[in-house]
XYZ file of C-alpha atoms in Angstrom:
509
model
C 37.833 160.465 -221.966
C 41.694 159.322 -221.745
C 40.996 158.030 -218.097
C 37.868 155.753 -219.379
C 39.862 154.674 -222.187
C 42.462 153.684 -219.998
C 40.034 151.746 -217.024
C 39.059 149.826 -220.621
C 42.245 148.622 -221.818
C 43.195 147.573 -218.241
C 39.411 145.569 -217.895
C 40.524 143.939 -221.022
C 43.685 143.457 -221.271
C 43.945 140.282 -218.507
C 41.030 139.013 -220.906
C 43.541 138.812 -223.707
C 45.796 137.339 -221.794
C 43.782 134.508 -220.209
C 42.494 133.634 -223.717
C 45.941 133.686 -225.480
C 46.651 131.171 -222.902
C 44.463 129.204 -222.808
C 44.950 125.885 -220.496
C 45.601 122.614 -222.136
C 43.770 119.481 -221.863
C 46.521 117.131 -222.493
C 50.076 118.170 -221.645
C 53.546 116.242 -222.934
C 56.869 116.634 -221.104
C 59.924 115.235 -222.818
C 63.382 115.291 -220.434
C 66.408 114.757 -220.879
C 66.519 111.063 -220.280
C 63.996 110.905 -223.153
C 66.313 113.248 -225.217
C 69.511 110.793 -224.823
C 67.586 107.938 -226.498
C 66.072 110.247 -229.205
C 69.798 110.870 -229.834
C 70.843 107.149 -230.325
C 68.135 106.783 -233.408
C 68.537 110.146 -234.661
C 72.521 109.294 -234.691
C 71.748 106.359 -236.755
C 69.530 108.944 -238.790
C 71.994 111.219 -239.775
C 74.779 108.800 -240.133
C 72.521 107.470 -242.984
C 71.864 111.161 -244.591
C 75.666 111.814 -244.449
C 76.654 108.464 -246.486
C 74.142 109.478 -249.094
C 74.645 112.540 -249.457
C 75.708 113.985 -253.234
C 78.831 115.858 -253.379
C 79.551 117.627 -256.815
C 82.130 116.651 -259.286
C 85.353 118.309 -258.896
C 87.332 119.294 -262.040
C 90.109 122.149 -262.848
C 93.470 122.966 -264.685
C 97.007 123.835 -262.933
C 99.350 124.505 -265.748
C 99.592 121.340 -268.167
C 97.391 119.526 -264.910
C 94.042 118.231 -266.158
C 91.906 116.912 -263.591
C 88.692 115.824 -262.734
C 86.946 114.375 -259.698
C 83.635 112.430 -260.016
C 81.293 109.637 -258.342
C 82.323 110.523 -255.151
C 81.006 108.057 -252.535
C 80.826 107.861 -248.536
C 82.431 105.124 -247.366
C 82.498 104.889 -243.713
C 81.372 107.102 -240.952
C 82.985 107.452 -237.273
C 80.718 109.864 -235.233
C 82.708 109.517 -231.598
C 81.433 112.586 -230.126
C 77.938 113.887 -230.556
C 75.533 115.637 -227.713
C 71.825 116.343 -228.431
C 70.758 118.934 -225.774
C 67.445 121.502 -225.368
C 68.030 124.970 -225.501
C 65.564 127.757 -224.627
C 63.240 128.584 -225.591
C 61.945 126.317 -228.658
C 65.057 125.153 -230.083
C 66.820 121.633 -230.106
C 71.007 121.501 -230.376
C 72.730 118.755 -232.190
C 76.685 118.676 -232.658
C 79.179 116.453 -233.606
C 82.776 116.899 -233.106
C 86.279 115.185 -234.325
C 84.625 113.022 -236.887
C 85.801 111.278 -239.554
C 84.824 111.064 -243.139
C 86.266 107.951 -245.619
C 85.441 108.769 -249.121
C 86.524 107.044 -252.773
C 85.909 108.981 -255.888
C 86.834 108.484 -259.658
C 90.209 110.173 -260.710
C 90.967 111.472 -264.080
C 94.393 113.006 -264.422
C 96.336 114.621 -268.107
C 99.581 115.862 -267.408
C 101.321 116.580 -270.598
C 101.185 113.034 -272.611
C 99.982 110.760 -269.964
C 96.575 110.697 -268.748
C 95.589 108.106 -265.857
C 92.424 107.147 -264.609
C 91.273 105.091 -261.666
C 90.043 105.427 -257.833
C 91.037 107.497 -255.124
C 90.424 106.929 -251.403
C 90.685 109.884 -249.377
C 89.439 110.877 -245.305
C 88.701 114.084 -243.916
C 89.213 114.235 -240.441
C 88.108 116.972 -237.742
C 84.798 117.576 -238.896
C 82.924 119.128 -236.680
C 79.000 119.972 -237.116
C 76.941 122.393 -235.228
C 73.248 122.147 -236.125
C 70.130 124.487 -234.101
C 66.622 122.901 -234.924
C 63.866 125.557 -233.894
C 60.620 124.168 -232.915
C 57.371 125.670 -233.391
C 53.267 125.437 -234.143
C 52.078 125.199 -237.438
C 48.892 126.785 -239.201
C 47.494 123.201 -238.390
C 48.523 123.158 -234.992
C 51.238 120.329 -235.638
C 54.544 119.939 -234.111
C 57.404 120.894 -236.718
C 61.097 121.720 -237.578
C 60.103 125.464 -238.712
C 63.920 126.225 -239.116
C 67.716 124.893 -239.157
C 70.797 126.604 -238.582
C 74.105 124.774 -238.927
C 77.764 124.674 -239.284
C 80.227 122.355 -240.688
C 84.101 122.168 -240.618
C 86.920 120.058 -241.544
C 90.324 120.335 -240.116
C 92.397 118.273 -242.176
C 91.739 115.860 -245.336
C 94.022 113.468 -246.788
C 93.983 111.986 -250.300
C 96.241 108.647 -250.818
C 97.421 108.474 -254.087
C 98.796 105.320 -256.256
C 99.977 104.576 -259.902
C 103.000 105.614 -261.665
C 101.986 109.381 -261.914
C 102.019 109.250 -257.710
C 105.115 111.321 -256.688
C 103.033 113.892 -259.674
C 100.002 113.395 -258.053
C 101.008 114.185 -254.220
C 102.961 117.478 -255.707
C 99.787 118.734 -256.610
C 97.567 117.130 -254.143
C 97.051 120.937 -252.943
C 94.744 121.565 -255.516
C 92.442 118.296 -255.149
C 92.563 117.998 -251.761
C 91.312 121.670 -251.037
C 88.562 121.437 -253.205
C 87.635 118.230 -251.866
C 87.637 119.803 -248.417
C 85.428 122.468 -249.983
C 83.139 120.334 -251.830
C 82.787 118.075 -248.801
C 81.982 120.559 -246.312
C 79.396 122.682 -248.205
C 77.537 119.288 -249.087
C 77.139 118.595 -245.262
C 74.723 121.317 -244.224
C 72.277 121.029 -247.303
C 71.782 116.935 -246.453
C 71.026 117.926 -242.871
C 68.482 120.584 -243.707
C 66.660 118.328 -246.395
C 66.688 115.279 -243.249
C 65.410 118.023 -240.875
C 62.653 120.244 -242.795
C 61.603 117.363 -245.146
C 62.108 114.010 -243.406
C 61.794 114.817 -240.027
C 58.929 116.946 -240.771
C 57.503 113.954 -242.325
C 57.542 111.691 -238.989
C 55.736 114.657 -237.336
C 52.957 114.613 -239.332
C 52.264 111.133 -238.129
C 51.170 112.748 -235.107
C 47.485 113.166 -235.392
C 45.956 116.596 -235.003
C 42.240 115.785 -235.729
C 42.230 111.934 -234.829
C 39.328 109.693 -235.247
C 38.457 107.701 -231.939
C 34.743 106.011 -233.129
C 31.965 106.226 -235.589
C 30.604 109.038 -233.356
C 33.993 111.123 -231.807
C 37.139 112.504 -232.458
C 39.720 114.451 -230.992
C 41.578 117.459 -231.434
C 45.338 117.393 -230.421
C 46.048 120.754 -231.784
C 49.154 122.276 -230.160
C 47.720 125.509 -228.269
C 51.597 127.140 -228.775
C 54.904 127.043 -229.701
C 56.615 124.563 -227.348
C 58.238 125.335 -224.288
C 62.002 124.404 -223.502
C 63.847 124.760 -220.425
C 67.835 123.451 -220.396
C 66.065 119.849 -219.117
C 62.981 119.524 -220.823
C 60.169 120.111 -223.516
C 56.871 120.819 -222.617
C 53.832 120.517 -225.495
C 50.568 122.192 -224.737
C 47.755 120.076 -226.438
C 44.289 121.091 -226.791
C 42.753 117.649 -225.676
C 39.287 118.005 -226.748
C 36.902 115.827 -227.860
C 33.961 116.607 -230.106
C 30.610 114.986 -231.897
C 31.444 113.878 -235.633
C 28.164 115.914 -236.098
C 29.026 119.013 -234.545
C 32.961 118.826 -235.638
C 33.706 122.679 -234.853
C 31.870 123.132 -231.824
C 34.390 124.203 -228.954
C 33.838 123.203 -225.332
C 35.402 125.822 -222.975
C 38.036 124.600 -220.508
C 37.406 125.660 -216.925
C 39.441 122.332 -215.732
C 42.627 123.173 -213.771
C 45.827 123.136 -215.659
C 47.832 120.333 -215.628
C 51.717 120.905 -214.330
C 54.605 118.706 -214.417
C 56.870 118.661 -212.009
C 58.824 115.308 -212.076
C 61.665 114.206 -214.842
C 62.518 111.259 -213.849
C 61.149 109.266 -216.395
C 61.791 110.043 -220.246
C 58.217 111.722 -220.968
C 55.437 112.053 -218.903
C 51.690 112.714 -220.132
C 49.135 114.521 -218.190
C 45.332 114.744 -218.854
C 43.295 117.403 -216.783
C 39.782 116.912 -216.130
C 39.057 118.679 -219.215
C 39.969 116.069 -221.083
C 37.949 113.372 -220.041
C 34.774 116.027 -219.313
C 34.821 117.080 -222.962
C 35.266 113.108 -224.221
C 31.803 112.748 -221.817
C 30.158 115.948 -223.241
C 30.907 114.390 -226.932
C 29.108 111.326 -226.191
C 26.103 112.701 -224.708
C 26.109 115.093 -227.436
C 25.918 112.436 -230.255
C 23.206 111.160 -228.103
C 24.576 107.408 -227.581
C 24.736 107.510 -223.587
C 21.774 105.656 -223.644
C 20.947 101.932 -223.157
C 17.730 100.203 -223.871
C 16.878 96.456 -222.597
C 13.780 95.177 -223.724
C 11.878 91.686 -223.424
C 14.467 88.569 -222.799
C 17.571 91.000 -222.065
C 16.047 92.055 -218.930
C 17.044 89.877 -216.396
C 14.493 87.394 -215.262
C 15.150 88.198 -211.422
C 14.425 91.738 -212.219
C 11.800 91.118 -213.994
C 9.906 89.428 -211.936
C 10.443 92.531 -209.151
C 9.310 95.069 -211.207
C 6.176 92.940 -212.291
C 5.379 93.078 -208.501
C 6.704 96.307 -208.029
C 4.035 97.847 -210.341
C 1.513 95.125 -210.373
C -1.354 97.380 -209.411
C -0.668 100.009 -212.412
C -0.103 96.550 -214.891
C -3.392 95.054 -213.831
C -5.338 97.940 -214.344
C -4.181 98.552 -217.145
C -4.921 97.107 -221.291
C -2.801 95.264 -222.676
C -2.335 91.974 -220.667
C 0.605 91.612 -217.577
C 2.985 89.267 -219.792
C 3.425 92.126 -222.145
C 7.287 92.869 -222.352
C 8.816 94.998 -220.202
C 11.589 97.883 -221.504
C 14.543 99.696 -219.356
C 15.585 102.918 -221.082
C 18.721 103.824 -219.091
C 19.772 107.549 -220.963
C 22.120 110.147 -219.170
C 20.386 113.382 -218.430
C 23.061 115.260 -218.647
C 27.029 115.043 -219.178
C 28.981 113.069 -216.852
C 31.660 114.764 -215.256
C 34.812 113.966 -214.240
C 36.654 114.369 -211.138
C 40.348 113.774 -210.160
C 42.210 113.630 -206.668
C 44.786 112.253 -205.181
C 43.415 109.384 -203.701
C 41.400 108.243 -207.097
C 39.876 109.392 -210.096
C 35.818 109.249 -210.348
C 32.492 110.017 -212.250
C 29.572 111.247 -211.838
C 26.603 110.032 -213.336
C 22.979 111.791 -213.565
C 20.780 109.467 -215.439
C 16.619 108.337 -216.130
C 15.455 105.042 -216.010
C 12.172 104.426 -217.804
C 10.162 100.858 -217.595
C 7.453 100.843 -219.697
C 5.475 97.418 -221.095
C 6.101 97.269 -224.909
C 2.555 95.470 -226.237
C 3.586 94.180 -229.997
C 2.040 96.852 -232.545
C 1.021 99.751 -229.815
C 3.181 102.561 -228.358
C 5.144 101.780 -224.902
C 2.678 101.999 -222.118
C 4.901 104.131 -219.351
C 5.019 102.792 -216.022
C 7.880 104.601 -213.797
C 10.488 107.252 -214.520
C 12.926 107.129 -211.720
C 16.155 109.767 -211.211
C 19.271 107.529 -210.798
C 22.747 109.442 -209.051
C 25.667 106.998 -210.018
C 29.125 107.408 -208.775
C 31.703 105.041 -211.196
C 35.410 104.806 -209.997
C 37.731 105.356 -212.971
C 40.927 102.985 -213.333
C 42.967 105.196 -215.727
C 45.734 103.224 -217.482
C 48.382 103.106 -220.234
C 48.475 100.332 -223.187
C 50.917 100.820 -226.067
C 49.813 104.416 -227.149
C 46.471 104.089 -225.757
C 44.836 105.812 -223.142
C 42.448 103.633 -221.470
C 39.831 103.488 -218.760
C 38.041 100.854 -216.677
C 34.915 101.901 -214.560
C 33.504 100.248 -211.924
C 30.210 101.059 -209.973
C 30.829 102.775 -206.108
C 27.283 104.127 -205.428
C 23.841 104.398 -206.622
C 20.342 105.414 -205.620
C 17.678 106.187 -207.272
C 14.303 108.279 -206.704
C 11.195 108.905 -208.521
C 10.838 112.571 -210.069
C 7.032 112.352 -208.865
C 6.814 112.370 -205.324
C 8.547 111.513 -202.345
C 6.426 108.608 -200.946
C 7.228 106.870 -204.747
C 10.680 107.082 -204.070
C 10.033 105.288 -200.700
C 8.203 102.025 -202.543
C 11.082 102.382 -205.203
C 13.801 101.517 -202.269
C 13.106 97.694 -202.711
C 14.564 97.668 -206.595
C 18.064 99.759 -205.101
C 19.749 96.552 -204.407
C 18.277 94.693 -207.598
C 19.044 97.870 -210.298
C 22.368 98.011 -208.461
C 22.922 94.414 -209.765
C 21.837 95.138 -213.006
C 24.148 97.912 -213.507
C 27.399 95.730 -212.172
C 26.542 92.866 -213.995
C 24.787 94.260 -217.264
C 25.393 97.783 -217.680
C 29.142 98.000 -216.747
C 30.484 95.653 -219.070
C 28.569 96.946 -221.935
C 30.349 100.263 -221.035
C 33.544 99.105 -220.134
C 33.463 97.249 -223.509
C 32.682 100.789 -225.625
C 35.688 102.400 -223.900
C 38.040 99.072 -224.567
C 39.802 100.631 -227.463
C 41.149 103.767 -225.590
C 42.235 107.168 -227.040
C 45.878 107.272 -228.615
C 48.269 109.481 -227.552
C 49.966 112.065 -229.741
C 53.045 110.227 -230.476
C 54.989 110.016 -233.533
C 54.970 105.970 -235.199
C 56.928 103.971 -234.330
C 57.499 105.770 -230.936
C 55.929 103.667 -227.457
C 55.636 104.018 -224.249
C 56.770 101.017 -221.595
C 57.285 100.934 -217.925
C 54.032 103.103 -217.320
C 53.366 104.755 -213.920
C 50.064 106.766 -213.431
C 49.224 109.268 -210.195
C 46.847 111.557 -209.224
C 46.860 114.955 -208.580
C 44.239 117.577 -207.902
C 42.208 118.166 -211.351
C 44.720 116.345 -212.880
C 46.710 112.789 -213.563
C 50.176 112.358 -214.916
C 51.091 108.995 -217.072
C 55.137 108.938 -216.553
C 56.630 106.602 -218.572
C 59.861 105.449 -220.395
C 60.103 105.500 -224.480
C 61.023 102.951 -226.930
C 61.670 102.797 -230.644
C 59.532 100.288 -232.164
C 60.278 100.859 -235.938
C 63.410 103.397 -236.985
C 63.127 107.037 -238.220
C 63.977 105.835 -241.482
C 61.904 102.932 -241.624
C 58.612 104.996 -240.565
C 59.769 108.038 -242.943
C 60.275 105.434 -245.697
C 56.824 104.405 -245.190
C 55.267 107.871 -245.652
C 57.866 109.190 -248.796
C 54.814 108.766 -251.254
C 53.802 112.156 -250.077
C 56.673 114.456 -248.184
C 55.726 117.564 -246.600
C 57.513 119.957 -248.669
C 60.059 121.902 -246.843
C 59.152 124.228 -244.062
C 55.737 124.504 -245.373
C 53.212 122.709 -242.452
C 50.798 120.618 -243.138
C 47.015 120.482 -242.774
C 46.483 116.816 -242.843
C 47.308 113.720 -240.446
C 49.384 111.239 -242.177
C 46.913 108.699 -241.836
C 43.433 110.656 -241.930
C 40.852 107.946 -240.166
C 37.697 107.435 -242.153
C 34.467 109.532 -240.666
C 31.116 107.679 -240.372
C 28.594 108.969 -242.646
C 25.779 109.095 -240.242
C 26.374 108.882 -236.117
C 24.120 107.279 -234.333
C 21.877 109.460 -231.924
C 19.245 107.096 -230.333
C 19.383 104.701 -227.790
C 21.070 101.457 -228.719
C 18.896 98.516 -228.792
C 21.079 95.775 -227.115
């Protein structure tokens, strides 16, 4: 009984394994390079959070001393040293060292019968910060700050005194200046943690997690884990699905290989497996719009004309008349898949072509259903944020699903349905997939100086990043509703607007 139970646990423990990780359709690889220009705007960031930040009044009693310390304001800011580095395994590291602090607060001094008020500038000097951002998955599957650890210290501070109470004022300085230093560096921490688990946390959830892509997809760009960091880089495991707006939980297992990133050259590089475009296929045929119908005057004359003699036996002997319209329903017969090597990246296409004549008022009159086996090559580029693909037509035949001496008089409309395809079919699809798929990217984030190559089952996108809007500008923009702190969230910040009804017939062009 003990040895059975055993042989179980070992059958299923790989199981458990191999679905706990489970491979990603879309992978995101930050390095280092891409971490030194994070650090120039998140400088900027937290040079901003420091000269707002609140520190509390200051008030107290040495003897016949009376004083009190309020509106204490920032200044200036010199940040000479900082470093922004990775540390594994899910963590971030910021410091700052041998800072500088200029302050000016309110003074009110009593010491016996004369009381003084007025300004005080003041600098503290030495400070040194040590802040440890952990990074993690949420419930929702976004990105987020799930905790902060820091540090702050100031060597020395130094308060300049004026007025005719000065040589009173720098004899007990001890007292002010101390709790100035104390004030000062307790404030420092509790600005950084709101910036981090509230602000920050805000720009993240501009990265969609459920994204809308057209009136009858989306995409899921759940994190699959916790993120992975090395002591050069941070890797983010995406699920990279696609899905029906009908069928929104349906889940489309991924048998595609997984994509790995070897290169950091570049500041981030994307890679999408074969998953990734599969599933984005499967979605489509699922909502039931890879289907084309021409009918009447957007058949091409030429054509036409072919197919009239092609089946000019089966239209004469039949009722209705031969100058009833013809129809073309081109519809996939099943999902096209995707395949990636080195030397390109293709698809393959099984479809059924149906001509029927359409007499006004009566049902279509069938005249030929033909198989069609359609290779497209796949041009897979970068734009902005948007993932984009051109397709162009590499081979074609067709034969009839009757018999085999059909498919032999079909051979003489290869060359003419080939035409049709190039010069009617492809840029009606090539216009559908225009508008791309974004990439998980916080706003104001883009990509420039693209590169994408080929792998076996997979294709990387390396790429260099630029700041198109400032954290503070973007979190500015999305303040009307702040995550609160820690806590994730279950929404994108800007949810996209789902079609009430998707389409699942052929469209009439």
């Amino acid at each position: 009984m003990a040895a059975s139970s055993c042989l179980l646990l070992l059958l299923v423990l790989p199981r458990l394994a191999m679905a706990s990780h489970s491979p990603p359709g879309c992978k995101i690889r930050i390095t280092s390079k891409g971490l030194d220009l994070v650090k120039q705007e998140g400088l900027r960031f937290v040079e901003q959070e420091l000269k707002n930040m609140t520190v509390s009044d200051l008030h107290g009693k040495e003897g016949q001393f009376h004083y009190n310390i309020s509106q204490v304001k920032v200044m200036d800011l010199q940040l000479p040293f900082s470093d922004l580095h990775f540390q594994p395994q899910q963590h971030l590291v910021f410091n700052i060292s041998n800072a500088s602090i200029s302050l000016r607060f309110r003074r009110q001094l009593l010491y016996w019968f004369f009381y003084d008020i007025g300004s005080i500038n003041a600098s503290a000097d030495g400070v040194h910060i040590h802040t440890m951002l952990q990074l993690a998955k949420d419930k929702a599957g976004r990105l987020k700050i799930s905790n902060i650890t820091c540090n702050a210290s100031i060597a020395r501070m130094h308060v300049g005194f004026s007025g005719t109470l000065r040589k009173v004022y720098q004899f007990l300085s001890t007292f002010i200046i101390s709790g100035m230093r104390f004030l000062l560096s307790q404030q420092i921490c509790p600005s950084l943690e709101h910036a981090s688990l509230v602000l920050l946390n805000s720009l993240l959830d501009t990265v969609p997690v459920r994204n809308y892509v057209d009136e009858h997809i989306g995409i899921d760009y759940s994190l699959l884990r916790d993120p992975a960091v090395s002591m050069d880089t941070l890797d983010l495991d995406f699920k990279g699905m696609f899905f029906p707006w009908a069928r929104e939980s349906q889940e489309l297992e991924n048998h595609a290989v997984e994509p790995v990133i070897k290169e950091t050259e570049r500041m981030v590089y994307v890679a999408f497996s074969e998953y990734f475009f599969d599933s984005a296929m499967h979605a489509y045929f699922q909502a039931g719009v890879l289907a084309i119908e021409l009918q009447g005057e957007k058949v091409p004359k030429d054509l036409e004309v072919l197919l009239r003699a092609t089946f000019f036996g089966t239209i004469f002997m039949l009722s209705p008349a031969v100058d009833t319209p013809l129809q073309l329903v081109l519809q996939a017969s099943a999902p096209p898949r995707c395949i990636i090597k080195p030397s390109g990246t293709s698809v393959s296409v099984s479809a059924f072509l149906n001509i029927s004549l359409v007499p006004p008022g009566r049902p279509p009159v069938p005249l030929s259903s033909m198989a069609m086996e359609t290779k497209l090559s796949a041009r897979v580029f970068l734009q902005g944020k948007a993932l984009r693909v051109q397709l162009d037509l590499r081979r074609f035949r067709i034969y009839s699903k009757q018999s085999a001496l059909e498919s032999l008089a079909l051979f003489s409309l290869q060359a003419p349905l080939k035409t049709l395809l190039q010069l009617t079919i492809m840029p009606i699809i090539n216009e559908r997939t225009k508008a791309g798929v974004q990439i998980p990217l916080p706003e104001g984030m883009d990509f420039t100086r693209e590169v994408v190559t080929n792998h076996a089952g997979f294709l990387t996108v390396g790429a260099d990043l630029h700041f198109s809007k400032g954290l503070r500008e973007v979190i500015e923009k999305y303040r009307s509703a702040p995550t609160a702190s820690a806590l994730p969230s279950t929404q994108p910040a800007e949810p996209s607007t789902r079609p009430a009804e998707p389409s699942v017939g052929p469209r009439q062009l």
